[in-house]
mmCIF file of C-alpha atoms in Angstrom:
data_model
loop_
_atom_site.group_PDB
_atom_site.id
_atom_site.type_symbol
_atom_site.label_atom_id
_atom_site.label_comp_id
_atom_site.label_asym_id
_atom_site.label_seq_id
_atom_site.Cartn_x
_atom_site.Cartn_y
_atom_site.Cartn_z
ATOM 1 C CA GLY A 469 60.606 34.712 -164.961
ATOM 2 C CA SER A 470 58.073 34.614 -168.220
ATOM 3 C CA VAL A 471 56.859 36.924 -171.240
ATOM 4 C CA THR A 472 53.442 37.547 -171.119
ATOM 5 C CA PRO A 473 50.821 38.452 -174.237
ATOM 6 C CA PHE A 474 50.305 42.209 -174.491
ATOM 7 C CA VAL A 475 48.256 43.901 -177.183
ATOM 8 C CA GLY A 476 50.095 46.855 -179.194
ATOM 9 C CA PRO A 477 53.691 47.215 -179.544
ATOM 10 C CA PHE A 478 54.863 46.711 -176.061
ATOM 11 C CA LEU A 479 56.957 43.626 -174.414
ATOM 12 C CA SER A 480 55.875 42.549 -171.444
ATOM 13 C CA TYR A 481 57.643 40.497 -168.950
ATOM 14 C CA VAL A 482 57.280 38.886 -165.427
ATOM 15 C CA ARG A 483 60.438 38.822 -163.428
ATOM 16 C CA ARG A 484 60.851 36.423 -160.185
ATOM 17 C CA LEU A 485 62.614 38.223 -157.388
ATOM 18 C CA PRO A 486 63.726 37.049 -153.876
ATOM 19 C CA LEU A 487 60.951 37.977 -151.366
ATOM 20 C CA GLY A 488 64.656 38.596 -149.000
ATOM 21 C CA VAL A 489 65.287 36.955 -145.354
ATOM 22 C CA VAL A 490 62.687 34.143 -144.560
ATOM 23 C CA ALA A 491 62.032 32.382 -141.426
ATOM 24 C CA GLN A 492 61.804 28.675 -141.431
ATOM 25 C CA ILE A 493 60.345 26.583 -138.192
ATOM 26 C CA THR A 494 60.241 23.050 -138.612
ATOM 27 C CA PRO A 495 58.912 20.496 -136.212
ATOM 28 C CA TRP A 496 60.130 17.298 -134.447
ATOM 29 C CA ASN A 497 58.904 14.762 -136.772
ATOM 30 C CA HIS A 498 61.214 13.964 -139.758
ATOM 31 C CA PRO A 499 63.291 16.767 -138.723
ATOM 32 C CA LEU A 500 65.959 16.282 -141.669
ATOM 33 C CA LEU A 501 63.659 15.769 -144.919
ATOM 34 C CA ILE A 502 60.998 18.790 -143.454
ATOM 35 C CA ALA A 503 64.145 21.346 -143.252
ATOM 36 C CA THR A 504 65.388 19.797 -146.942
ATOM 37 C CA LYS A 505 62.025 20.570 -148.247
ATOM 38 C CA LYS A 506 62.251 24.230 -146.635
ATOM 39 C CA VAL A 507 65.693 25.317 -147.154
ATOM 40 C CA ALA A 508 66.405 24.299 -150.833
ATOM 41 C CA PRO A 509 63.747 25.876 -152.778
ATOM 42 C CA ALA A 510 64.099 29.432 -150.114
ATOM 43 C CA LEU A 511 68.022 29.079 -151.488
ATOM 44 C CA ALA A 512 66.784 28.566 -155.227
ATOM 45 C CA GLY A 513 64.405 31.429 -154.491
ATOM 46 C CA GLY A 514 67.861 33.824 -153.899
ATOM 47 C CA ASN A 515 66.721 34.106 -150.110
ATOM 48 C CA CYS A 516 68.699 33.993 -147.094
ATOM 49 C CA ILE A 517 67.264 32.301 -144.021
ATOM 50 C CA VAL A 518 66.733 31.502 -140.198
ATOM 51 C CA ILE A 519 64.959 28.803 -139.156
ATOM 52 C CA LYS A 520 64.386 27.592 -136.257
ATOM 53 C CA PRO A 521 64.321 23.839 -135.981
ATOM 54 C CA SER A 522 61.711 22.043 -133.208
ATOM 55 C CA GLU A 523 63.300 21.846 -129.564
ATOM 56 C CA VAL A 524 63.002 18.346 -128.874
ATOM 57 C CA ALA A 525 64.896 17.573 -132.384
ATOM 58 C CA PRO A 526 67.150 20.219 -133.149
ATOM 59 C CA VAL A 527 70.620 18.414 -133.914
ATOM 60 C CA ALA A 528 69.219 17.261 -137.453
ATOM 61 C CA VAL A 529 68.889 20.754 -138.927
ATOM 62 C CA PHE A 530 72.464 22.026 -137.551
ATOM 63 C CA GLU A 531 73.756 19.333 -138.978
ATOM 64 C CA LEU A 532 71.911 19.796 -142.756
ATOM 65 C CA ALA A 533 73.587 23.930 -141.823
ATOM 66 C CA GLN A 534 76.975 22.331 -141.138
ATOM 67 C CA ALA A 535 76.826 20.438 -143.871
ATOM 68 C CA LEU A 536 75.595 23.127 -146.528
ATOM 69 C CA HIS A 537 78.363 26.157 -144.869
ATOM 70 C CA ASP A 538 80.732 22.830 -145.556
ATOM 71 C CA ALA A 539 79.972 22.784 -149.617
ATOM 72 C CA GLY A 540 80.789 26.349 -149.292
ATOM 73 C CA LEU A 541 77.132 28.200 -149.052
ATOM 74 C CA PRO A 542 78.150 31.374 -148.123
ATOM 75 C CA ALA A 543 78.365 32.712 -144.063
ATOM 76 C CA GLY A 544 74.861 34.505 -143.110
ATOM 77 C CA VAL A 545 72.808 32.807 -146.185
ATOM 78 C CA LEU A 546 71.898 30.124 -143.804
ATOM 79 C CA ASN A 547 70.923 30.783 -140.272
ATOM 80 C CA VAL A 548 69.833 28.396 -137.590
ATOM 81 C CA VAL A 549 68.704 29.635 -133.623
ATOM 82 C CA ASN A 550 67.532 27.462 -131.215
ATOM 83 C CA GLY A 551 64.247 28.064 -129.035
ATOM 84 C CA VAL A 552 60.698 27.316 -127.635
ATOM 85 C CA GLY A 553 58.102 28.075 -130.649
ATOM 86 C CA ALA A 554 56.528 30.775 -127.786
ATOM 87 C CA GLU A 555 59.365 32.866 -128.104
ATOM 88 C CA THR A 556 61.877 32.253 -130.085
ATOM 89 C CA GLY A 557 59.349 31.705 -132.847
ATOM 90 C CA LYS A 558 56.863 34.749 -131.798
ATOM 91 C CA TYR A 559 59.769 36.804 -132.454
ATOM 92 C CA LEU A 560 61.013 35.661 -135.548
ATOM 93 C CA CYS A 561 56.980 36.183 -137.155
ATOM 94 C CA SER A 562 56.698 39.570 -135.209
ATOM 95 C CA HIS A 563 60.281 40.606 -136.742
ATOM 96 C CA LYS A 564 60.100 43.546 -139.697
ATOM 97 C CA ALA A 565 63.438 42.208 -141.346
ATOM 98 C CA ILE A 566 61.483 38.951 -142.105
ATOM 99 C CA SER A 567 59.409 38.672 -145.137
ATOM 100 C CA LYS A 568 57.994 34.860 -144.822
ATOM 101 C CA ILE A 569 56.994 32.788 -142.453
ATOM 102 C CA ASP A 570 57.521 29.060 -143.704
ATOM 103 C CA LEU A 571 55.535 26.803 -140.911
ATOM 104 C CA THR A 572 55.436 23.291 -140.455
ATOM 105 C CA GLY A 573 53.511 22.038 -137.324
ATOM 106 C CA GLY A 574 50.074 21.639 -135.403
ATOM 107 C CA THR A 575 46.755 24.331 -136.303
ATOM 108 C CA SER A 576 46.759 25.801 -133.144
ATOM 109 C CA THR A 577 50.480 26.975 -133.875
ATOM 110 C CA GLY A 578 49.594 28.043 -137.100
ATOM 111 C CA ARG A 579 46.654 30.080 -136.027
ATOM 112 C CA VAL A 580 48.848 31.891 -134.202
ATOM 113 C CA VAL A 581 51.922 32.375 -136.447
ATOM 114 C CA CYS A 582 49.166 33.303 -138.873
ATOM 115 C CA SER A 583 47.878 35.813 -136.946
ATOM 116 C CA THR A 584 51.442 37.374 -135.627
ATOM 117 C CA ALA A 585 52.526 37.522 -139.372
ATOM 118 C CA GLY A 586 49.414 39.341 -140.571
ATOM 119 C CA GLN A 587 50.269 42.322 -138.239
ATOM 120 C CA ASN A 588 53.495 42.714 -140.368
ATOM 121 C CA LEU A 589 51.799 41.458 -143.983
ATOM 122 C CA LYS A 590 54.294 38.724 -144.310
ATOM 123 C CA HIS A 591 53.739 35.667 -146.841
ATOM 124 C CA VAL A 592 52.692 32.527 -145.130
ATOM 125 C CA THR A 593 52.824 28.841 -145.969
ATOM 126 C CA ALA A 594 51.546 26.320 -143.130
ATOM 127 C CA GLU A 595 51.789 22.683 -143.278
ATOM 128 C CA LEU A 596 49.352 22.331 -140.352
ATOM 129 C CA GLY A 597 47.650 18.874 -139.128
ATOM 130 C CA GLY A 598 45.896 16.152 -140.593
ATOM 131 C CA LYS A 599 43.593 13.414 -139.886
ATOM 132 C CA ALA A 600 44.095 11.376 -142.810
ATOM 133 C CA PRO A 601 40.629 9.374 -144.171
ATOM 134 C CA VAL A 602 41.217 6.024 -146.011
ATOM 135 C CA ILE A 603 38.622 4.135 -147.808
ATOM 136 C CA VAL A 604 38.617 1.080 -148.458
ATOM 137 C CA PHE A 605 36.436 0.003 -150.916
ATOM 138 C CA ALA A 606 34.897 -3.701 -151.483
ATOM 139 C CA ASP A 607 36.314 -4.110 -154.572
ATOM 140 C CA SER A 608 40.111 -3.335 -153.661
ATOM 141 C CA ASP A 609 42.595 -5.962 -153.577
ATOM 142 C CA ILE A 610 42.113 -6.411 -150.108
ATOM 143 C CA ASN A 611 44.822 -8.104 -148.955
ATOM 144 C CA ARG A 612 46.801 -5.130 -150.313
ATOM 145 C CA ALA A 613 44.862 -2.209 -148.791
ATOM 146 C CA ILE A 614 45.734 -4.492 -145.697
ATOM 147 C CA SER A 615 48.924 -4.276 -145.627
ATOM 148 C CA GLY A 616 48.980 0.139 -147.593
ATOM 149 C CA VAL A 617 46.876 1.114 -144.338
ATOM 150 C CA ALA A 618 49.100 -0.523 -141.620
ATOM 151 C CA PHE A 619 52.302 1.534 -143.385
ATOM 152 C CA GLY A 620 50.102 4.123 -143.783
ATOM 153 C CA ALA A 621 48.952 4.052 -140.276
ATOM 154 C CA PHE A 622 52.332 2.997 -138.120
ATOM 155 C CA VAL A 623 55.201 4.212 -139.763
ATOM 156 C CA ALA A 624 56.966 6.508 -137.713
ATOM 157 C CA SER A 625 54.819 5.711 -135.287
ATOM 158 C CA GLY A 626 51.660 7.493 -136.521
ATOM 159 C CA GLN A 627 54.022 10.587 -136.400
ATOM 160 C CA THR A 628 53.202 12.164 -139.784
ATOM 161 C CA CYS A 629 50.766 14.589 -140.677
ATOM 162 C CA VAL A 630 49.005 12.491 -143.358
ATOM 163 C CA SER A 631 49.284 9.501 -141.133
ATOM 164 C CA ALA A 632 46.365 7.312 -141.595
ATOM 165 C CA ALA A 633 43.737 8.142 -138.932
ATOM 166 C CA ARG A 634 40.080 7.110 -140.032
ATOM 167 C CA LEU A 635 39.373 3.991 -141.542
ATOM 168 C CA LEU A 636 36.473 3.741 -143.754
ATOM 169 C CA VAL A 637 35.410 -0.160 -144.402
ATOM 170 C CA GLU A 638 32.461 -0.538 -147.181
ATOM 171 C CA GLU A 639 30.395 -2.862 -144.560
ATOM 172 C CA SER A 640 30.425 -6.088 -146.331
ATOM 173 C CA VAL A 641 34.492 -6.637 -146.026
ATOM 174 C CA MET A 642 34.708 -5.104 -142.587
ATOM 175 C CA ASP A 643 35.499 -8.031 -140.681
ATOM 176 C CA GLN A 644 37.991 -9.523 -143.526
ATOM 177 C CA VAL A 645 39.849 -5.967 -143.145
ATOM 178 C CA VAL A 646 39.707 -5.362 -139.478
ATOM 179 C CA ASN A 647 40.942 -9.441 -139.134
ATOM 180 C CA GLY A 648 44.175 -8.671 -140.959
ATOM 181 C CA LEU A 649 44.933 -5.375 -140.067
ATOM 182 C CA VAL A 650 44.817 -6.991 -136.096
ATOM 183 C CA GLU A 651 46.765 -9.620 -137.232
ATOM 184 C CA LYS A 652 49.220 -7.220 -138.903
ATOM 185 C CA ALA A 653 49.531 -4.743 -136.260
ATOM 186 C CA ASN A 654 50.403 -7.630 -133.827
ATOM 187 C CA SER A 655 52.935 -8.605 -135.564
ATOM 188 C CA ILE A 656 54.962 -5.003 -135.908
ATOM 189 C CA LEU A 657 58.115 -5.320 -134.054
ATOM 190 C CA ILE A 658 58.413 -2.425 -131.470
ATOM 191 C CA GLY A 659 62.199 -1.661 -130.161
ATOM 192 C CA ASP A 660 65.124 0.442 -130.346
ATOM 193 C CA PRO A 661 65.138 2.827 -133.697
ATOM 194 C CA LEU A 662 68.737 2.175 -133.878
ATOM 195 C CA ASN A 663 68.148 -1.604 -134.338
ATOM 196 C CA PRO A 664 67.725 -2.521 -137.689
ATOM 197 C CA GLN A 665 64.953 -5.219 -136.923
ATOM 198 C CA THR A 666 63.137 -3.057 -135.136
ATOM 199 C CA GLN A 667 59.644 -1.979 -137.489
ATOM 200 C CA MET A 668 58.571 0.806 -135.213
ATOM 201 C CA GLY A 669 59.914 2.869 -132.670
ATOM 202 C CA SER A 670 58.522 5.479 -129.677
ATOM 203 C CA ILE A 671 56.800 8.447 -129.439
ATOM 204 C CA ALA A 672 59.033 11.431 -129.366
ATOM 205 C CA CYS A 673 58.021 12.598 -126.044
ATOM 206 C CA HIS A 674 56.731 12.431 -122.789
ATOM 207 C CA ARG A 675 53.982 15.181 -123.639
ATOM 208 C CA GLN A 676 53.189 13.363 -126.595
ATOM 209 C CA LEU A 677 52.915 10.336 -125.574
ATOM 210 C CA VAL A 678 50.398 11.770 -122.937
ATOM 211 C CA HIS A 679 48.808 13.584 -125.324
ATOM 212 C CA VAL A 680 48.143 10.073 -127.033
ATOM 213 C CA GLN A 681 47.128 8.130 -123.774
ATOM 214 C CA GLN A 682 44.147 10.951 -123.474
ATOM 215 C CA LEU A 683 42.760 10.417 -126.706
ATOM 216 C CA VAL A 684 42.702 7.197 -126.405
ATOM 217 C CA GLU A 685 41.006 7.207 -123.128
ATOM 218 C CA SER A 686 38.391 9.600 -124.581
ATOM 219 C CA ALA A 687 37.271 6.792 -126.961
ATOM 220 C CA ARG A 688 36.853 4.058 -124.218
ATOM 221 C CA VAL A 689 34.732 6.290 -122.329
ATOM 222 C CA ASP A 690 32.699 7.045 -125.619
ATOM 223 C CA GLY A 691 32.067 3.501 -125.666
ATOM 224 C CA CYS A 692 34.436 2.631 -128.335
ATOM 225 C CA GLU A 693 35.902 -0.645 -128.464
ATOM 226 C CA ILE A 694 39.928 -1.251 -128.377
ATOM 227 C CA ILE A 695 40.807 -4.298 -130.675
ATOM 228 C CA CYS A 696 44.027 -4.246 -130.579
ATOM 229 C CA GLY A 697 47.001 -1.926 -128.624
ATOM 230 C CA GLY A 698 44.936 1.343 -126.797
ATOM 231 C CA GLY A 699 48.441 1.287 -124.162
ATOM 232 C CA ARG A 700 52.071 0.828 -124.029
ATOM 233 C CA PRO A 701 53.517 -2.578 -124.873
ATOM 234 C CA SER A 702 53.977 -4.961 -122.297
ATOM 235 C CA ASN A 703 56.319 -7.140 -124.191
ATOM 236 C CA LEU A 704 59.845 -4.846 -124.370
ATOM 237 C CA PRO A 705 63.099 -5.619 -122.774
ATOM 238 C CA GLU A 706 64.353 -3.629 -119.478
ATOM 239 C CA LYS A 707 66.192 -1.204 -120.452
ATOM 240 C CA LEU A 708 63.158 -0.017 -122.884
ATOM 241 C CA SER A 709 60.749 -0.581 -120.646
ATOM 242 C CA LYS A 710 60.654 3.226 -119.470
ATOM 243 C CA GLY A 711 60.306 4.801 -122.810
ATOM 244 C CA HIS A 712 57.978 6.845 -124.187
ATOM 245 C CA PHE A 713 56.375 3.843 -126.588
ATOM 246 C CA PHE A 714 52.845 2.938 -127.772
ATOM 247 C CA ALA A 715 51.230 -0.545 -129.404
ATOM 248 C CA PRO A 716 50.060 -0.168 -132.857
ATOM 249 C CA THR A 717 46.534 0.388 -131.694
ATOM 250 C CA LEU A 718 42.805 -0.120 -133.407
ATOM 251 C CA ILE A 719 39.730 1.079 -132.369
ATOM 252 C CA LYS A 720 36.239 0.123 -133.965
ATOM 253 C CA GLY A 721 32.456 1.652 -133.207
ATOM 254 C CA VAL A 722 33.963 5.724 -133.835
ATOM 255 C CA LYS A 723 31.336 7.942 -135.064
ATOM 256 C CA PRO A 724 32.037 11.383 -136.587
ATOM 257 C CA GLU A 725 31.434 13.358 -133.143
ATOM 258 C CA MET A 726 34.228 12.066 -131.178
ATOM 259 C CA ARG A 727 37.058 13.636 -130.201
ATOM 260 C CA ILE A 728 38.908 10.436 -132.166
ATOM 261 C CA PHE A 729 37.360 10.795 -134.814
ATOM 262 C CA GLN A 730 37.755 14.571 -134.723
ATOM 263 C CA GLU A 731 41.103 15.491 -133.609
ATOM 264 C CA GLU A 732 44.587 14.724 -134.588
ATOM 265 C CA VAL A 733 46.150 12.018 -132.461
ATOM 266 C CA PHE A 734 50.132 12.046 -134.055
ATOM 267 C CA GLY A 735 50.411 8.545 -132.818
ATOM 268 C CA PRO A 736 49.608 4.643 -134.383
ATOM 269 C CA VAL A 737 45.982 5.005 -133.335
ATOM 270 C CA LEU A 738 43.578 4.218 -136.380
ATOM 271 C CA THR A 739 39.696 4.608 -135.766
ATOM 272 C CA ILE A 740 37.648 2.046 -137.764
ATOM 273 C CA THR A 741 34.322 3.558 -138.942
ATOM 274 C CA SER A 742 31.853 1.192 -141.634
ATOM 275 C CA PHE A 743 29.947 2.662 -144.213
ATOM 276 C CA LYS A 744 27.306 1.137 -146.906
ATOM 277 C CA THR A 745 27.509 3.713 -150.029
ATOM 278 C CA GLU A 746 30.189 5.506 -151.653
ATOM 279 C CA GLU A 747 28.015 8.727 -150.938
ATOM 280 C CA GLU A 748 28.504 7.663 -147.051
ATOM 281 C CA ALA A 749 32.032 6.866 -147.964
ATOM 282 C CA ILE A 750 32.845 10.400 -148.766
ATOM 283 C CA SER A 751 30.436 12.577 -146.302
ATOM 284 C CA LEU A 752 32.460 10.530 -143.665
ATOM 285 C CA ALA A 753 35.681 11.494 -145.008
ATOM 286 C CA ASN A 754 34.778 15.132 -145.186
ATOM 287 C CA ASN A 755 33.744 15.298 -142.179
ATOM 288 C CA CYS A 756 36.610 16.635 -140.970
ATOM 289 C CA ASP A 757 37.746 20.160 -140.037
ATOM 290 C CA PHE A 758 41.244 19.120 -141.161
ATOM 291 C CA GLY A 759 42.184 18.280 -145.356
ATOM 292 C CA LEU A 760 45.826 17.196 -145.619
ATOM 293 C CA GLY A 761 45.801 13.438 -146.624
ATOM 294 C CA SER A 762 43.542 10.772 -148.073
ATOM 295 C CA ALA A 763 43.317 7.638 -149.713
ATOM 296 C CA ILE A 764 41.019 5.484 -152.004
ATOM 297 C CA TRP A 765 41.436 1.355 -151.837
ATOM 298 C CA THR A 766 39.493 0.219 -155.052
ATOM 299 C CA LYS A 767 39.767 -1.586 -158.228
ATOM 300 C CA ASN A 768 37.482 0.662 -159.992
ATOM 301 C CA ILE A 769 39.540 3.481 -162.260
ATOM 302 C CA ALA A 770 35.990 5.429 -162.475
ATOM 303 C CA ARG A 771 35.495 5.414 -159.103
ATOM 304 C CA ALA A 772 39.196 6.226 -158.027
ATOM 305 C CA HIS A 773 38.810 9.341 -159.668
ATOM 306 C CA ARG A 774 35.264 10.222 -159.185
ATOM 307 C CA VAL A 775 36.121 9.931 -155.223
ATOM 308 C CA ALA A 776 39.515 11.821 -155.277
ATOM 309 C CA HIS A 777 37.760 14.569 -156.811
ATOM 310 C CA ALA A 778 35.413 14.875 -153.993
ATOM 311 C CA LEU A 779 36.996 14.879 -151.277
ATOM 312 C CA GLU A 780 38.533 17.686 -149.708
ATOM 313 C CA ALA A 781 42.170 16.891 -148.714
ATOM 314 C CA GLY A 782 45.062 18.614 -150.832
ATOM 315 C CA LEU A 783 46.417 15.277 -151.234
ATOM 316 C CA VAL A 784 44.942 12.201 -152.187
ATOM 317 C CA TRP A 785 46.647 8.473 -152.941
ATOM 318 C CA VAL A 786 44.930 5.655 -154.580
ATOM 319 C CA ASN A 787 45.673 2.553 -153.701
ATOM 320 C CA ASP A 788 48.585 3.719 -151.898
ATOM 321 C CA HIS A 789 49.947 5.776 -148.781
ATOM 322 C CA HIS A 790 52.525 8.199 -148.173
ATOM 323 C CA LYS A 791 54.322 8.670 -151.717
ATOM 324 C CA ASN A 792 55.504 11.529 -152.656
ATOM 325 C CA ASP A 793 58.279 13.388 -154.924
ATOM 326 C CA PRO A 794 59.796 16.785 -154.783
ATOM 327 C CA ALA A 795 57.666 17.724 -158.661
ATOM 328 C CA VAL A 796 54.540 16.609 -156.417
ATOM 329 C CA PRO A 797 52.907 20.124 -154.064
ATOM 330 C CA TRP A 798 52.019 18.850 -150.710
ATOM 331 C CA GLY A 799 50.077 21.022 -149.209
ATOM 332 C CA GLY A 800 46.571 21.149 -147.303
ATOM 333 C CA PHE A 801 43.074 22.195 -147.265
ATOM 334 C CA LYS A 802 40.561 23.867 -144.363
ATOM 335 C CA ASP A 803 42.543 23.657 -141.384
ATOM 336 C CA SER A 804 45.068 21.825 -142.510
ATOM 337 C CA GLY A 805 47.177 24.876 -143.746
ATOM 338 C CA MET A 806 47.868 27.596 -146.837
ATOM 339 C CA GLY A 807 50.348 27.278 -149.684
ATOM 340 C CA LYS A 808 52.425 24.105 -150.612
ATOM 341 C CA GLU A 809 55.632 22.907 -150.301
ATOM 342 C CA ASN A 810 57.248 20.338 -153.115
ATOM 343 C CA GLY A 811 56.420 21.876 -156.897
ATOM 344 C CA TRP A 812 57.022 24.918 -158.748
ATOM 345 C CA GLU A 813 54.238 26.085 -156.371
ATOM 346 C CA CYS A 814 56.303 25.941 -153.590
ATOM 347 C CA LEU A 815 59.671 27.689 -155.810
ATOM 348 C CA HIS A 816 56.701 30.342 -156.314
ATOM 349 C CA GLU A 817 55.938 31.108 -153.501
ATOM 350 C CA TYR A 818 59.460 31.898 -152.321
ATOM 351 C CA THR A 819 59.183 34.991 -154.773
ATOM 352 C CA LYS A 820 58.054 38.353 -155.416
ATOM 353 C CA THR A 821 56.554 38.967 -159.102
ATOM 354 C CA GLN A 822 57.914 42.297 -160.687
ATOM 355 C CA SER A 823 55.941 43.406 -164.315
ATOM 356 C CA VAL A 824 57.741 45.228 -166.779
ATOM 357 C CA VAL A 825 55.789 46.691 -169.506
ATOM 358 C CA VAL A 826 58.072 48.096 -172.628
ATOM 359 C CA ASN A 827 56.700 50.201 -175.169
ATOM 360 C CA LEU A 828 58.801 49.432 -178.362
ATOM 361 C CA SER A 829 57.275 51.956 -180.574
ATOM 362 C CA ASP A 830 59.032 55.039 -181.970
ATOM 363 C CA GLU A 831 56.434 56.909 -181.679
ATOM 364 C CA GLY A 832 54.590 58.865 -178.582
ATOM 365 C CA THR A 833 51.109 59.444 -177.633
ATOM 366 C CA ASP A 834 49.744 62.458 -176.036
ATOM 367 C CA TRP A 835 46.738 61.528 -174.208
ATOM 368 C CA PHE A 836 45.467 65.051 -173.502
ATOM 369 C CA ALA A 837 46.146 66.307 -177.227
ATOM 370 C CA GLY A 838 43.647 63.526 -178.493
ATOM 371 C CA GLY A 839 45.613 61.026 -179.159
ATOM 372 C CA ALA A 840 44.590 57.348 -178.723
ATOM 373 C CA ARG A 841 43.323 56.660 -175.293
ATOM 374 C CA TYR A 842 44.009 53.274 -173.223
ATOM 375 C CA SER A 843 42.287 51.899 -170.516
#
């Protein structure tokens, strides 16, 4: 809690209280990490939790719950329920005993969750989709930028909400950056995620693989140039040939009005668009309904701050990507959601405030007998 200023002989303080029972809906990407980011502040705020993991990746969440139970967390404080989002998730969002919904998922799911939760005036935190722009200026360390962009685009097979998705390159260094990225993408070792030598694994499920394929095909139809990847890898061993693998993909000639520029792929696909001026780069970066992650590559510190302040994104990295710390708030603008994970903001969103005002004077005031009036 906190003590707040108050005019006169009064003590004013604010208490932070648990919300009660909260529901958490976690995705199939980074299932353990994201569940931990939700469970920790909810417990710290004094709440009980019902968590529904993705039906595609439920095991890690069950293991987390078991570990906390074994460590002494009382029974009933953390509860895991299974089921598909359209049924179990909908039930949780509409249940009157639930005080808050904390969702990480797609924007379309977020709209449904917020609408359902709103019927009962529930608190909502929603970390939704992203389409992160990455701006590479000519004054950057180009080799470092190439490595950083490749990491941002292809780590976890591009299945993160802040993946580098839209590369914006200053025209004068376009060829150098593109050639370096093609070389880097072609060098990535794709294979079994359980093999320590593997650098990139598969897409999570068949449905997601089809989604990636369809968006890449839309780029082909729109006249874009697929300069790397664009389909399933051809050099996989026989035992992996039927897996949901998709090669690191680079697409040139992408324009803002195209689906591949606007829609979240959630796969190892990076679009490439050139710009001439700083103002054009900012305009291209903000020309999207999403606003979660973004990155800037430049050696000019003034430009770095200037462009960062102009970007419509909840997270801006300068000369890096993906880096985060539990103390740093994480969340987006626009269609990328509402509320924050991490930091004090996250903990506060798992509490409700009660203001207490105490009159410390022994003298009373009769408002109706002409005493001092307070408004």
